[in-house]
Coordinates of C-alpha atoms and ligand atoms in Angstrom, one line a residue:
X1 CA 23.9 4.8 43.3
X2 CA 24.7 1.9 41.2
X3 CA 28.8 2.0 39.5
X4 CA 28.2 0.7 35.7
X5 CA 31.3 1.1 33.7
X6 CA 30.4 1.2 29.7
X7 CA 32.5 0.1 27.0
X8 CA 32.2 0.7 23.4
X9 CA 29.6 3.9 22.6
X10 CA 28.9 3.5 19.1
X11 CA 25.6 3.2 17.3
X12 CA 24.2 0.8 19.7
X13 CA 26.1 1.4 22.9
X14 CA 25.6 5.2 23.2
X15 CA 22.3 5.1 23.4
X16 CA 22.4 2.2 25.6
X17 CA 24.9 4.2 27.9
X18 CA 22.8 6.5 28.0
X19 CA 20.1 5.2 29.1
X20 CA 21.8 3.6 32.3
X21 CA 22.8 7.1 33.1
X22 CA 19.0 8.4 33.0
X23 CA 18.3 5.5 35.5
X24 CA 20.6 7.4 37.6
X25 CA 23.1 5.2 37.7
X26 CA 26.9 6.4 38.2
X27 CA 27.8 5.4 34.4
X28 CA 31.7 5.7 33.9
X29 CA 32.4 5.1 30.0
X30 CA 34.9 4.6 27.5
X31 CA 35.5 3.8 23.6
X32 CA 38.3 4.4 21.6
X33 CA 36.5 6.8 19.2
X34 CA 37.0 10.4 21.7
X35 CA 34.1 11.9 19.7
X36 CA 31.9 8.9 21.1
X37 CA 32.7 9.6 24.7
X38 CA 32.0 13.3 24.4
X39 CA 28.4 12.2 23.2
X40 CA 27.9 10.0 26.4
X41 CA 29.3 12.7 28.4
X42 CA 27.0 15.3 27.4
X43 CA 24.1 12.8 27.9
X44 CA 25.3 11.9 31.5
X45 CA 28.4 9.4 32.2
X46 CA 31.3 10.0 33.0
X47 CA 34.7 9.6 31.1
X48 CA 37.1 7.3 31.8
X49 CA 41.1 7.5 29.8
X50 CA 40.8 3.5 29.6
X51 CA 38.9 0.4 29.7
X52 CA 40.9 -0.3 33.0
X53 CA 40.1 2.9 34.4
X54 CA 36.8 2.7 33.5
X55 CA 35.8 -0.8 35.3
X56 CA 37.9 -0.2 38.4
X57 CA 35.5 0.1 41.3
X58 CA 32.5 -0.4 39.0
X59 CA 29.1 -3.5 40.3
X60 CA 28.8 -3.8 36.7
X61 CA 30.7 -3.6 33.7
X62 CA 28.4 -3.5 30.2
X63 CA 30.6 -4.1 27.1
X64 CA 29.0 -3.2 23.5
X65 CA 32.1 -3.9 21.0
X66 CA 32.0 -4.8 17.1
X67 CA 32.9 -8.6 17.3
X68 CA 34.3 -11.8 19.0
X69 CA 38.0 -10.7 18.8
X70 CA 37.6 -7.2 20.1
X71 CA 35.5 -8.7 23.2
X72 CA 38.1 -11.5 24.3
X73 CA 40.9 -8.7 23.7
X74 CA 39.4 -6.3 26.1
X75 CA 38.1 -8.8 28.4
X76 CA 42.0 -10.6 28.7
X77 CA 43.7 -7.6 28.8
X78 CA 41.7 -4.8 30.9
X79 CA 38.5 -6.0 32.6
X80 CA 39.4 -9.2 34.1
X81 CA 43.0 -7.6 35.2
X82 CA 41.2 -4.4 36.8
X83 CA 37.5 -5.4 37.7
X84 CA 36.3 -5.5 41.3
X85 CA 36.2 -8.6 42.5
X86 CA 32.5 -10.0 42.1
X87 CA 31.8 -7.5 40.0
X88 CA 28.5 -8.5 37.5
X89 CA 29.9 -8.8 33.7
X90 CA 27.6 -8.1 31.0
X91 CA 28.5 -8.5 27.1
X92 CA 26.1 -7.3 24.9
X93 CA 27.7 -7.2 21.6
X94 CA 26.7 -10.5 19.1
X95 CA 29.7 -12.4 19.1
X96 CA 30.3 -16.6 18.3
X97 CA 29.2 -19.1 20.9
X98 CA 32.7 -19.9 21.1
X99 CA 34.2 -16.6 22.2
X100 CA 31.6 -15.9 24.5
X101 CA 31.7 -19.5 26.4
X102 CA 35.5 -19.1 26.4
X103 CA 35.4 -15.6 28.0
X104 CA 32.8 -16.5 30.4
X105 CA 34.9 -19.6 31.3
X106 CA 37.3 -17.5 32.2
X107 CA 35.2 -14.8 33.9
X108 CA 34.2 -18.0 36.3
X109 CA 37.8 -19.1 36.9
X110 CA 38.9 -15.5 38.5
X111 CA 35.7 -15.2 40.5
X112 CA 33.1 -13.1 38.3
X113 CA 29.6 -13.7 37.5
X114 CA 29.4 -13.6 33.5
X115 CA 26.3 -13.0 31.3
X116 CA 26.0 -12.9 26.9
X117 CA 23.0 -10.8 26.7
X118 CA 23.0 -9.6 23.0
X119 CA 19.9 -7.7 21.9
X120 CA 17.1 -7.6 19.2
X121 CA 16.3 -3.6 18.2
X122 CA 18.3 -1.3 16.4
X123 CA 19.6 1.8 17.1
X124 CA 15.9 3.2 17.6
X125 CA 15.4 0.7 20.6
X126 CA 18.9 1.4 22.0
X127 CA 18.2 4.9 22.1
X128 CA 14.5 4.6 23.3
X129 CA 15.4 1.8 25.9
X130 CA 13.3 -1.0 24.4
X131 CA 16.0 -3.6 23.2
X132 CA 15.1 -7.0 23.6
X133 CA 17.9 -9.4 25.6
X134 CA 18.5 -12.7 25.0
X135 CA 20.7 -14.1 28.1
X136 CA 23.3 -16.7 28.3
X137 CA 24.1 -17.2 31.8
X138 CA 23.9 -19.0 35.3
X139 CA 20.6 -18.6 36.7
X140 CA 21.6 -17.8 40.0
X141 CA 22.9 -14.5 38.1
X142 CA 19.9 -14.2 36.1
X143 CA 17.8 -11.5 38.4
X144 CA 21.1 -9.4 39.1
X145 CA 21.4 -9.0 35.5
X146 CA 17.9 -8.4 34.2
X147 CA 18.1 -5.4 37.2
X148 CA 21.0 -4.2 35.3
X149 CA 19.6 -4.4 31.9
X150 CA 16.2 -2.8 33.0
X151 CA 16.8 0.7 31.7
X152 CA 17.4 -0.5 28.5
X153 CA 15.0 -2.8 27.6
X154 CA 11.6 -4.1 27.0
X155 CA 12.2 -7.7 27.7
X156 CA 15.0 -9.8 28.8
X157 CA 14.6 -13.3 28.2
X158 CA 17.0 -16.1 29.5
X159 CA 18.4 -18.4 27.3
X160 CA 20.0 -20.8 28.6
X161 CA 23.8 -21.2 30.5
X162 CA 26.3 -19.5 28.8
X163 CA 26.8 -18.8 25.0
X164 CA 23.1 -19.7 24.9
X165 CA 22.4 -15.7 24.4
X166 CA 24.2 -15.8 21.1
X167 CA 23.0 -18.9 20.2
X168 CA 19.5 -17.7 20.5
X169 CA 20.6 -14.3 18.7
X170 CA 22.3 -16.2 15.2
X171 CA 19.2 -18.3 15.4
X172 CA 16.5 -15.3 15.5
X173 CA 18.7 -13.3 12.8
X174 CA 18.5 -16.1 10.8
X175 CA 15.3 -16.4 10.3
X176 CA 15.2 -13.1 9.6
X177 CA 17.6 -13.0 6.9
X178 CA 16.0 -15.7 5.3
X179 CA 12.5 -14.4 5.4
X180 CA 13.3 -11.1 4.3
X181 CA 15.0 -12.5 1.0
X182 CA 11.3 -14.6 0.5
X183 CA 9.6 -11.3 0.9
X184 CA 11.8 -9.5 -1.4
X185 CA 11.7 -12.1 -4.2
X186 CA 7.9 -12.3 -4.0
X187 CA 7.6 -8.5 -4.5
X188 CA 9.8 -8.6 -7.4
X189 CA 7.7 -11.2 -8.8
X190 CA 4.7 -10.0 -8.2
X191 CA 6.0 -6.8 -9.6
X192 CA 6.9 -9.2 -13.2
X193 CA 3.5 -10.3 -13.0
X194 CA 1.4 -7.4 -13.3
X195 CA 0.2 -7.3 -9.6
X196 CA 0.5 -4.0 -7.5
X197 CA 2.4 -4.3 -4.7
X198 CA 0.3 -2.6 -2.5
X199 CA -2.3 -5.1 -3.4
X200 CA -0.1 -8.0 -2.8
X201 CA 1.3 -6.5 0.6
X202 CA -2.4 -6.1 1.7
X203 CA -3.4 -9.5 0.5
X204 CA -0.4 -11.3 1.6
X205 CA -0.2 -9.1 5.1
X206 CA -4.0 -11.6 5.7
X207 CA -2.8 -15.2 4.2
X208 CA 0.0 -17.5 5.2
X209 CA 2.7 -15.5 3.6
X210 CA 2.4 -12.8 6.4
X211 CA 5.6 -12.7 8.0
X212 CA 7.5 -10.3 10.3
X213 CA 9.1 -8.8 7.4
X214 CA 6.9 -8.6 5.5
X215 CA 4.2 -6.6 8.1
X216 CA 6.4 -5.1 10.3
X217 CA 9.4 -4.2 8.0
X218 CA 8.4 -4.1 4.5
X219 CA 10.8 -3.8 2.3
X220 CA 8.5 -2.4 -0.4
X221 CA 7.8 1.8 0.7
X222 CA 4.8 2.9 1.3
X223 CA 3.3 0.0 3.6
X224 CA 5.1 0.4 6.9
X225 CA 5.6 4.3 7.7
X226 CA 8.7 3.1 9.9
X227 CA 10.2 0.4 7.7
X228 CA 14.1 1.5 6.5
X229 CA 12.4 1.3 2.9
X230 CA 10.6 4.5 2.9
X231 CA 14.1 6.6 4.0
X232 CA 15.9 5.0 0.6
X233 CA 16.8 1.9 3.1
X234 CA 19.2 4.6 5.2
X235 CA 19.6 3.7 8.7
X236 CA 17.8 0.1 10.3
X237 CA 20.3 -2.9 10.3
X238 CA 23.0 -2.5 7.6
X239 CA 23.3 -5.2 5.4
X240 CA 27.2 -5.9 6.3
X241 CA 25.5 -6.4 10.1
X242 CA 23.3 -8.7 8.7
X243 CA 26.2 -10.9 6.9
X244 CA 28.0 -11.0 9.9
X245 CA 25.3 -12.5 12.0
X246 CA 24.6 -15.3 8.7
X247 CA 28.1 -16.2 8.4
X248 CA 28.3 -16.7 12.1
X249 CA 25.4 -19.5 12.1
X250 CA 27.1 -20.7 9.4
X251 CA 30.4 -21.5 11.3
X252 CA 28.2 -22.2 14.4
X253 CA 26.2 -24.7 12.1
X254 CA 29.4 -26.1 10.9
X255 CA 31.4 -26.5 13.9
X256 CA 27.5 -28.3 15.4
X257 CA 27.2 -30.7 12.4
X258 CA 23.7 -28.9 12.1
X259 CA 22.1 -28.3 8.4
X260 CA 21.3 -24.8 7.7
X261 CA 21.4 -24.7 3.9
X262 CA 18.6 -21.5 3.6
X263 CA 21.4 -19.5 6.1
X264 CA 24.2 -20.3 3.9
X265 CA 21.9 -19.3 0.8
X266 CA 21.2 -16.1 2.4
X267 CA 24.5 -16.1 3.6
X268 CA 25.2 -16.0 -0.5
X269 CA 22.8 -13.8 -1.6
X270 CA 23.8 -10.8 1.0
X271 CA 27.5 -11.3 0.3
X272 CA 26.3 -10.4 -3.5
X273 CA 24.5 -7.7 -2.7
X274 CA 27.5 -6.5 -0.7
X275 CA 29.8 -6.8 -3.2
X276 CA 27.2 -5.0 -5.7
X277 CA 27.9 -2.0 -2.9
X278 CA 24.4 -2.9 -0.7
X279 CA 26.8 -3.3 2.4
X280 CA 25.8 0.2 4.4
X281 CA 22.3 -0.2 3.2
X282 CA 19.3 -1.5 5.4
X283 CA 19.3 -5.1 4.6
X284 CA 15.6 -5.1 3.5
X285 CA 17.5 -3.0 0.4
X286 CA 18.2 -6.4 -1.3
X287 CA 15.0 -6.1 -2.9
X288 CA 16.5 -3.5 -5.5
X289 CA 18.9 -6.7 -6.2
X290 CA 15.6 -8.6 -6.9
X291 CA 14.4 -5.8 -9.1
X292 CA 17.7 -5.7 -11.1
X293 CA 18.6 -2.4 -10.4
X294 CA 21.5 -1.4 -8.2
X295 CA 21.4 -0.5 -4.6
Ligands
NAD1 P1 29.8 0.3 16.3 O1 30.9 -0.1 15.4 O2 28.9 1.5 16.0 O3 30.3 0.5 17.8 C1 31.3 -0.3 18.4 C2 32.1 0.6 19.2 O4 33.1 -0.1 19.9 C3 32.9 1.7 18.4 O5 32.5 3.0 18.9 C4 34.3 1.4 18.7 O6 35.2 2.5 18.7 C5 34.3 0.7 20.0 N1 35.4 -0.2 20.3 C6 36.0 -1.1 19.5 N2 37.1 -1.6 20.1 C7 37.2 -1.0 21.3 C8 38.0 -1.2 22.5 N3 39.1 -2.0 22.4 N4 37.8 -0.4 23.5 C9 36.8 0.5 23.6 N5 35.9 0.7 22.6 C10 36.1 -0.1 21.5 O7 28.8 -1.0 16.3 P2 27.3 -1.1 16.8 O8 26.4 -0.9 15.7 O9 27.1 -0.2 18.1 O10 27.2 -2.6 17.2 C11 27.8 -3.1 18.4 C12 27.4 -4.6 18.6 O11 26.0 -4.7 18.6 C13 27.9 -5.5 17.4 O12 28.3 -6.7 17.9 C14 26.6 -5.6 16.5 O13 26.6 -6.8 15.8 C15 25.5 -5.6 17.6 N6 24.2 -5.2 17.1 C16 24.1 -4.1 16.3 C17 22.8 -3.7 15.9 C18 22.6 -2.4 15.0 O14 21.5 -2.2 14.5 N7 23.6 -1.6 14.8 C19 21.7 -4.4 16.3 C20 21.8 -5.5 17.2 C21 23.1 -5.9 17.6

């Protein structure tokens, strides 16, 4: 049976964990949150008292942490230290290009095989095992690593060498950002102009304007039965998630020399909605910003 060690449980990586340990895999996990552990426990891993304990012995170590910093601490200090030599390393949190070629460089440099592999789902697809993975590493690796992602996905896509995962990830979320602001503000218009949104969503959902946002994640309730928009925006991908993923193409953009003024608009406009108290909202909840009403 396969050793995967799991770090970081939270909304993403429990579910995640889980599933690695209904593939009957030997999962040994930790987080610093106990009540998080207990959870992964009871759905079939292991406990470990520490990241080092955890990836000691383990093929594969998954890591699933909040941000750039938290993944080159734990990397430096536990998993490179107290990982198996060869062992497969797979970080799936989204993270800057930056901090993930620098870990990987480093990962290379004491003899490990590296991959970013940050996903496209939310919590729904982590618990159902149908994230998306876009991969960032050497293609010799590539097959070992889609093996080990295969219980938790529904495609695994590689991207490129490594950083190109998170490249491909603040590219895609993006767009996404973006587009859901132009469906929001065309709602709220037609709203001004006397045409019913249903009317609009069903006209629009057939012309140019239809966009994933708009037909798969309407931010307008009562279109998409499963759309965040129709539980008072509750759950989905929180708005704060959302800033963090624009402000980091906007450093990536920066640091590149690459023009990305609709991000840093969007960037903008989800700050203020953050700051208007949007920030644990679904993002598609910025059309109550449109409307003028508060979140
Ligand atoms: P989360 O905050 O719920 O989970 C992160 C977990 O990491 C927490 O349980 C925390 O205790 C743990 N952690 C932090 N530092 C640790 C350490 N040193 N050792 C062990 N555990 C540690 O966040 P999440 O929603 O699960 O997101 C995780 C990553 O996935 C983020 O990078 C996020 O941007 C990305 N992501 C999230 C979503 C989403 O919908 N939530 C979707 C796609 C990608």
């Amino acid at each position: 049976m396969a050793r995967v060690a799991f770090i970081g449980l939270g909304n993403m990586g429990g579910g995640m964990a889980a599933n690695q340990a209904k593939a009957a895999r030997d999962v040994v996990c930790y987080d610093l949150q106990a009540a998080a552990v207990e959870k992964a426990v009871a759905a079939g891993c292991s406990a470990a008292s520490s990241v080092a304990e955890a990836v000691t012995g383990a093929e594969a170590v998954i890591t699933m942490l909040p941000a750039g910093p938290h993944v080159r601490q734990v990397y430096a200090e536990q998993v490179f230290p107290h990982a198996a030599k060869g062992a497969l390393l797979i970080d799936c949190s989204t993270i800057d290009v930056d901090s993930a070629r620098a870990v990987a460089a480093e990962a290379r440099a004491k003899g490990f095989s590296f991959a970013d592999a940050p996903v496209s789902g939310g919590t729904a697809a982590a618990d159902g095992g149908t994230l998306a993975f876009m991969v960032g590493c050497d293609e010799a690796d590539f097959a070992a690593v889609e093996a080990i992602l295969q219980p938790m996905s529904r495609a695994t896509i590689r991207a490129g060498d490594h950083g190109t995962g998170q490249a491909a990830k603040i590219c895609n979320n993006m767009v996404l950002g973006a587009t859901m602001i132009a469906v929001c503000e065309a709602f709220a218009l037609a709203e001004k102009l006397g045409l019913e949104p249903d009317r609009f969503f069903e006209i629009a959902s057939k012309s140019s304007g239809q966009c994933w946002s708009l037909t798969s994640y309407c931010p307008w309730p009562g279109q998409v039965p499963a759309a965040p928009s129709n539980r008072n925006y509750e759950g989905g991908f929180a708005t704060a998630m959302m800033l963090k993923d624009l402000k980091l193409a906007q450093d990536a953009a920066a640091k590149a020399g690459a023009a990305a003024p609709l991000g840093a608009q969007a960037e903008g406009l989800y700050a203020l909605f953050e700051r208007l108290g949007g920030g644990s909202k679904d993002f598609s909840a910025i059309l109550e910003m449109f409307r003028g009403r508060a979140p």
